[in-house]
Short mmCIF file of C-alpha atoms in Angstrom, two decimals:
data_model
loop_
_atom_site.label_atom_id
_atom_site.label_comp_id
_atom_site.label_asym_id
_atom_site.label_seq_id
_atom_site.Cartn_x
_atom_site.Cartn_y
_atom_site.Cartn_z
CA MET A 24 -54.48 -26.69 -14.29
CA ILE A 25 -56.19 -26.41 -11.21
CA PHE A 26 -54.60 -23.08 -10.30
CA GLY A 27 -55.91 -22.16 -14.00
CA ILE A 28 -59.23 -23.19 -13.05
CA ALA A 29 -59.33 -21.30 -9.82
CA SER A 30 -57.84 -18.13 -11.46
CA GLY A 31 -60.52 -18.40 -14.05
CA LEU A 32 -63.38 -18.85 -11.56
CA ALA A 33 -61.88 -15.55 -9.61
CA THR A 34 -61.80 -13.88 -13.06
CA ALA A 35 -65.27 -14.42 -13.38
CA VAL A 36 -66.12 -12.97 -10.00
CA MET A 37 -64.46 -9.78 -10.85
CA GLN A 38 -65.96 -9.66 -14.25
CA SER A 39 -69.38 -9.75 -12.74
CA THR A 40 -68.73 -7.20 -10.05
CA SER A 41 -67.51 -4.89 -13.02
CA TYR A 42 -70.51 -5.31 -14.95
CA VAL A 43 -72.42 -4.02 -11.99
CA CYS A 44 -70.16 -1.07 -11.57
CA SER A 45 -70.57 -0.25 -15.44
CA ARG A 46 -74.25 -0.29 -14.70
CA VAL A 47 -74.26 2.02 -11.93
CA PHE A 48 -71.79 4.39 -13.76
CA ILE A 49 -73.83 4.54 -16.88
CA HIS A 50 -77.03 5.13 -15.00
CA ARG A 51 -75.61 7.98 -13.19
CA HIS A 52 -73.76 9.59 -15.91
CA LYS A 53 -75.60 8.43 -18.89
CA SER A 54 -72.60 8.06 -20.90
CA ALA A 55 -70.65 4.82 -21.89
CA VAL A 56 -68.05 6.47 -23.89
CA ALA A 57 -67.16 8.59 -20.67
CA LEU A 58 -66.70 5.36 -18.87
CA ALA A 59 -64.54 3.76 -21.40
CA VAL A 60 -62.21 6.85 -21.57
CA TYR A 61 -61.91 7.32 -17.70
CA SER A 62 -61.57 3.74 -16.75
CA GLN A 63 -58.85 3.04 -19.31
CA LEU A 64 -56.88 5.94 -18.37
CA LEU A 65 -57.14 4.89 -14.70
CA MET A 66 -56.37 1.23 -15.65
CA GLY A 67 -53.26 2.41 -17.67
CA LEU A 68 -52.12 4.26 -14.16
CA MET A 69 -52.78 1.11 -12.22
CA ALA A 70 -50.81 -1.09 -15.10
CA ALA A 71 -47.93 1.26 -15.13
CA PHE A 72 -47.64 0.93 -11.17
CA VAL A 73 -47.92 -2.88 -11.13
CA PHE A 74 -45.42 -3.17 -14.19
CA LEU A 75 -42.86 -1.60 -11.57
CA PHE A 76 -42.77 -4.73 -9.61
CA VAL A 77 -41.96 -7.05 -12.53
CA ALA A 78 -39.86 -4.92 -14.65
CA ASP A 79 -36.42 -6.15 -13.68
CA ASP A 80 -37.51 -9.80 -14.45
CA PHE A 81 -39.83 -9.27 -17.42
CA HIS A 82 -38.77 -9.14 -21.10
CA PHE A 83 -40.80 -8.34 -24.30
CA PRO A 84 -38.92 -8.98 -27.31
CA ALA A 85 -39.60 -6.09 -29.54
CA THR A 86 -39.78 -7.84 -32.86
CA PRO A 87 -42.00 -6.84 -35.96
CA GLY A 88 -44.35 -9.70 -35.58
CA ASN A 89 -44.45 -9.27 -31.63
CA LEU A 90 -45.12 -5.50 -31.97
CA ARG A 91 -48.31 -6.25 -34.26
CA LEU A 92 -49.34 -8.64 -32.02
CA LEU A 93 -49.17 -6.16 -29.20
CA ALA A 94 -51.13 -3.66 -31.35
CA GLY A 95 -53.72 -6.08 -32.20
CA LEU A 96 -54.48 -6.69 -28.40
CA VAL A 97 -54.63 -3.07 -27.64
CA LEU A 98 -56.72 -2.23 -30.25
CA SER A 99 -59.14 -5.24 -30.17
CA THR A 100 -59.41 -4.52 -26.35
CA ALA A 101 -60.11 -0.93 -26.58
CA ALA A 102 -62.61 -1.30 -29.19
CA GLY A 103 -64.14 -4.07 -27.38
CA GLN A 104 -64.59 -2.05 -24.34
CA VAL A 105 -66.42 0.85 -26.23
CA CYS A 106 -68.83 -1.83 -27.64
CA PHE A 107 -69.21 -3.44 -24.32
CA PHE A 108 -70.10 -0.22 -22.47
CA LEU A 109 -72.45 0.65 -25.36
CA ALA A 110 -74.12 -2.42 -25.02
CA ALA A 111 -74.32 -1.90 -21.11
CA ALA A 112 -76.22 1.05 -21.81
CA GLU A 113 -78.99 -1.12 -23.44
CA ILE A 114 -78.79 -4.39 -21.31
CA GLU A 115 -79.15 -5.03 -17.90
CA ALA A 116 -76.11 -6.43 -16.02
CA SER A 117 -77.20 -9.85 -15.16
CA ARG A 118 -78.39 -10.52 -18.69
CA LEU A 119 -75.21 -8.88 -20.24
CA SER A 120 -73.03 -11.03 -18.23
CA SER A 121 -74.88 -14.14 -19.20
CA LEU A 122 -74.86 -12.98 -22.85
CA THR A 123 -71.35 -12.50 -22.92
CA GLY A 124 -70.88 -16.28 -22.18
CA LEU A 125 -71.95 -16.57 -26.00
CA LYS A 126 -68.26 -15.34 -26.72
CA ILE A 127 -67.35 -19.16 -26.22
CA ILE A 128 -69.00 -20.09 -29.49
CA VAL A 129 -67.38 -17.01 -31.42
CA LEU A 130 -63.94 -18.23 -29.93
CA ALA A 131 -64.50 -21.73 -30.81
CA LEU A 132 -65.32 -21.21 -34.41
CA LEU A 133 -62.29 -18.53 -34.50
CA CYS A 134 -59.74 -21.60 -33.19
CA GLN A 135 -61.51 -24.11 -35.48
CA PHE A 136 -61.54 -22.47 -38.72
CA VAL A 137 -59.20 -19.40 -38.56
CA ARG A 138 -56.28 -20.78 -36.24
CA HIS A 139 -57.25 -24.56 -37.53
CA GLU A 140 -57.07 -25.82 -33.96
CA ASP A 141 -59.03 -29.26 -33.73
CA LEU A 142 -61.09 -29.24 -30.46
CA GLY A 143 -62.85 -32.60 -31.05
CA PHE A 144 -66.38 -33.87 -30.76
CA GLN A 145 -66.64 -33.82 -27.08
CA ALA A 146 -65.14 -30.10 -26.62
CA TRP A 147 -67.63 -28.87 -29.18
CA VAL A 148 -70.36 -30.50 -27.14
CA ALA A 149 -69.08 -28.64 -24.05
CA VAL A 150 -69.13 -25.36 -26.28
CA LEU A 151 -72.54 -25.75 -27.25
CA LEU A 152 -73.77 -26.54 -23.75
CA CYS A 153 -72.05 -23.53 -22.40
CA THR A 154 -73.65 -21.51 -25.48
CA LEU A 155 -77.09 -22.78 -24.50
CA ALA A 156 -76.72 -22.18 -20.76
CA ALA A 157 -75.82 -18.50 -21.73
CA LEU A 158 -78.86 -18.32 -23.89
CA GLY A 159 -80.91 -19.88 -21.51
CA MET A 160 -80.13 -17.58 -18.60
CA ASN A 161 -81.24 -14.49 -20.85
CA PHE A 162 -84.65 -15.48 -21.29
CA SER A 163 -86.28 -13.29 -18.80
CA GLY A 164 -89.42 -12.20 -21.07
CA LEU A 165 -87.58 -8.89 -21.87
CA ARG A 166 -86.40 -8.38 -25.34
CA ILE A 167 -83.07 -6.97 -26.35
CA ARG A 168 -83.42 -3.97 -28.83
CA LEU A 169 -81.61 -4.17 -32.25
CA LYS A 170 -78.97 -1.52 -31.00
CA GLY A 171 -78.03 -3.49 -27.96
CA ALA A 172 -77.91 -6.55 -30.04
CA PHE A 173 -75.57 -4.97 -32.54
CA TRP A 174 -73.15 -3.52 -30.00
CA LEU A 175 -73.37 -7.20 -28.26
CA GLY A 176 -72.10 -8.85 -31.39
CA LEU A 177 -69.14 -6.51 -31.88
CA THR A 178 -68.02 -6.93 -28.30
CA LEU A 179 -68.11 -10.78 -28.68
CA LEU A 180 -65.97 -10.56 -31.67
CA LEU A 181 -63.61 -8.15 -30.39
CA TYR A 182 -63.27 -9.71 -27.00
CA SER A 183 -62.62 -13.27 -28.91
CA ALA A 184 -60.00 -11.79 -30.93
CA GLY A 185 -58.34 -10.11 -27.86
CA ASP A 186 -58.09 -13.46 -25.95
CA ILE A 187 -56.49 -15.13 -28.69
CA PHE A 188 -54.06 -12.34 -28.87
CA ILE A 189 -53.37 -12.44 -24.95
CA LYS A 190 -52.74 -16.21 -25.53
CA LEU A 191 -50.24 -15.45 -28.38
CA LEU A 192 -48.60 -12.57 -26.41
CA ILE A 193 -48.21 -14.85 -23.18
CA GLY A 194 -46.12 -17.10 -25.50
CA VAL A 195 -43.65 -14.69 -26.48
CA VAL A 196 -43.00 -12.62 -23.51
CA GLU A 197 -40.21 -14.01 -21.19
CA GLY A 198 -39.85 -14.19 -17.45
CA PRO A 199 -38.92 -16.42 -14.64
CA ASN A 200 -42.07 -17.83 -14.29
CA ALA A 201 -45.79 -17.65 -15.09
CA VAL A 202 -46.63 -14.99 -12.37
CA VAL A 203 -44.21 -12.55 -13.90
CA ARG A 204 -44.99 -13.27 -17.52
CA SER A 205 -48.63 -12.83 -16.87
CA ILE A 206 -48.58 -9.94 -14.84
CA GLY A 207 -45.78 -8.20 -17.12
CA ALA A 208 -47.96 -8.84 -20.48
CA ALA A 209 -51.15 -7.59 -18.69
CA ALA A 210 -49.37 -4.60 -17.30
CA LEU A 211 -47.81 -3.54 -20.49
CA SER A 212 -50.79 -4.09 -22.57
CA TYR A 213 -53.03 -1.91 -20.21
CA ALA A 214 -50.68 0.66 -19.51
CA LEU A 215 -50.32 0.93 -23.54
CA LEU A 216 -54.30 0.97 -23.80
CA GLY A 217 -54.12 3.84 -20.97
CA LEU A 218 -51.67 5.95 -23.16
CA VAL A 219 -53.81 5.12 -26.28
CA SER A 220 -56.99 6.53 -24.65
CA LEU A 221 -55.29 9.81 -23.43
CA PRO A 222 -56.26 11.66 -26.40
CA ALA A 223 -60.14 10.87 -26.00
CA LEU A 224 -59.99 12.82 -22.73
CA PHE A 225 -60.29 15.71 -24.88
CA PHE A 226 -63.52 14.56 -26.63
CA VAL A 227 -65.59 13.87 -23.19
CA ARG A 228 -66.71 16.16 -20.52
CA ARG A 229 -64.07 16.25 -17.61
CA SER A 230 -65.28 15.79 -14.43
CA PRO A 231 -63.72 14.44 -11.24
CA ALA A 232 -66.98 12.83 -10.38
CA ARG A 233 -66.88 10.70 -13.53
CA CYS A 234 -63.23 9.76 -12.94
CA ARG A 235 -64.25 8.94 -9.44
CA ASP A 236 -67.30 6.77 -10.15
CA SER A 237 -65.64 4.79 -12.81
CA LEU A 238 -62.74 3.43 -10.43
CA GLY A 239 -65.19 0.86 -9.29
CA TYR A 240 -65.32 -0.64 -12.73
CA ALA A 241 -61.46 0.10 -13.43
CA CYS A 242 -60.20 -1.80 -10.49
CA ALA A 243 -62.59 -4.87 -10.94
CA TRP A 244 -61.85 -5.26 -14.53
CA PHE A 245 -57.95 -4.60 -14.25
CA GLY A 246 -57.98 -7.17 -11.29
CA ALA A 247 -60.02 -9.80 -13.63
CA MET A 248 -57.46 -9.22 -16.44
CA LEU A 249 -54.48 -9.78 -14.27
CA LEU A 250 -56.31 -13.22 -13.31
CA LEU A 251 -57.12 -13.99 -17.01
CA PHE A 252 -53.57 -13.42 -18.10
CA TYR A 253 -52.26 -15.85 -15.60
CA SER A 254 -54.83 -18.47 -16.20
CA LEU A 255 -53.98 -18.31 -19.89
CA THR A 256 -50.37 -19.50 -19.06
CA MET A 257 -51.83 -22.78 -17.87
CA VAL A 258 -55.19 -23.71 -20.04
CA SER A 259 -56.46 -23.34 -23.32
CA VAL A 260 -58.18 -20.16 -24.52
CA VAL A 261 -61.51 -22.12 -25.20
CA PHE A 262 -61.28 -24.04 -21.82
CA ILE A 263 -60.68 -20.83 -19.68
CA ASN A 264 -63.70 -18.98 -21.50
CA ILE A 265 -65.87 -21.75 -20.43
CA ILE A 266 -65.03 -21.47 -17.01
CA VAL A 267 -65.22 -17.48 -17.18
CA ALA A 268 -68.78 -18.26 -18.44
CA SER A 269 -69.69 -19.12 -15.00
CA ARG A 270 -70.03 -15.09 -14.56
CA GLY A 271 -73.46 -15.70 -15.68
CA ILE A 272 -74.45 -17.94 -12.54
CA ILE A 273 -72.70 -15.30 -10.40
CA SER A 274 -74.36 -12.15 -12.00
CA VAL A 275 -77.78 -14.07 -11.84
CA LEU A 276 -76.89 -14.33 -7.67
CA MET A 277 -75.90 -10.38 -7.77
CA GLY A 278 -78.88 -9.43 -9.83
CA ALA A 279 -81.31 -11.25 -7.32
CA ALA A 280 -79.64 -9.49 -4.49
CA MET A 281 -79.76 -6.13 -6.19
CA ALA A 282 -83.70 -6.50 -7.46
CA ARG A 283 -84.46 -7.63 -3.54
CA MET A 284 -82.61 -4.67 -2.14
CA GLY A 285 -84.86 -2.51 -4.62
CA HIS A 286 -82.41 -1.35 -7.08
CA THR A 287 -84.92 -2.24 -9.92
CA HIS A 288 -83.39 0.72 -11.85
CA LEU A 289 -80.25 -1.38 -12.49
CA GLU A 290 -81.73 -4.92 -12.40
CA PRO A 291 -85.39 -5.45 -12.95
CA GLY A 292 -87.29 -8.12 -10.94
CA VAL A 293 -88.24 -11.21 -12.67
CA SER A 294 -90.29 -14.22 -11.71
CA ARG A 295 -89.39 -17.54 -9.77
CA ALA A 296 -89.84 -19.50 -12.91
CA ILE A 297 -87.08 -17.40 -14.43
CA TRP A 298 -84.67 -17.89 -11.53
CA PHE A 299 -85.53 -21.54 -11.73
CA ARG A 300 -84.78 -21.71 -15.49
CA ARG A 301 -81.38 -19.99 -14.93
CA LEU A 302 -80.79 -22.29 -12.05
CA VAL A 303 -81.11 -25.00 -14.75
CA MET A 304 -78.83 -23.35 -17.15
CA SER A 305 -76.25 -23.01 -14.34
CA VAL A 306 -76.16 -26.64 -14.15
CA LEU A 307 -75.85 -26.89 -17.81
CA MET A 308 -72.86 -24.61 -17.61
CA LEU A 309 -71.16 -26.72 -14.89
CA LEU A 310 -71.84 -29.73 -16.92
CA ALA A 311 -70.05 -28.13 -19.82
CA MET A 312 -66.84 -27.26 -17.86
CA ALA A 313 -66.87 -31.00 -16.74
CA LEU A 314 -67.11 -32.27 -20.45
CA TYR A 315 -64.25 -29.95 -21.58
CA VAL A 316 -61.82 -30.71 -18.88
CA THR A 317 -62.27 -34.44 -19.81
CA SER A 318 -62.03 -33.96 -23.38
CA ASP A 319 -58.93 -34.42 -25.67
CA ALA A 320 -58.79 -30.66 -25.85
CA GLY A 321 -58.88 -30.26 -22.22
#
């Protein structure tokens, strides 16, 4: 479990970095769709390259049920990425990173009432604390427009479904160890995502600059996914999302650094009172992690 937790924390760092990269791209090129297309294509190439290192030991049983599972993961991830980028065009990086922590409540509800997994009272307290922390970090005095809230809601639902598909996929692939199974599953999924995204290139303005500027996001996000797949071989999907929700803490620190450096076009400055509130919410998030790991579900 220790390796799963460490991998989850590393995922949070990589995801926070990717959120900043997405904000930079959208500010520069004014197109969330272009970022989605170019980054998926780049990640597809990275995934195909990584897959070469595990191809001899990795096996995916191509049964009809498993193929439906893989298709569900690819489609939910692709749609979730587009919705996320559309949300990123409306919400600054540190707030969006904190708000994506709300995925934990969506995921817990799906696990409890759709997959019929009983989390238990203490685990639900941890989920609610994590949700409260994610909301508390967002209270910066700035309102979220309805369009941003809509795309955020779709992002949370699609990403939650994607995480469940990842957990199920890891359970059916075969390999000698967790590293091979997780890397193979992630590489297979994102190589297919890149292939599916290829026709979309004809619907966006093709530009070497856009391709180059999407590389930062693609590297950070694909690295995060390799770590996430690995962590899900060891811990539950709800618990890993509580750990990954710590990206809100990381993004707050990144946001503070960006604001101090004068990049207010990417990250507006906020008052000391708001930073103190975010610190309190960070402590709540750490408490949520501790509660979950000591619960029956952990």
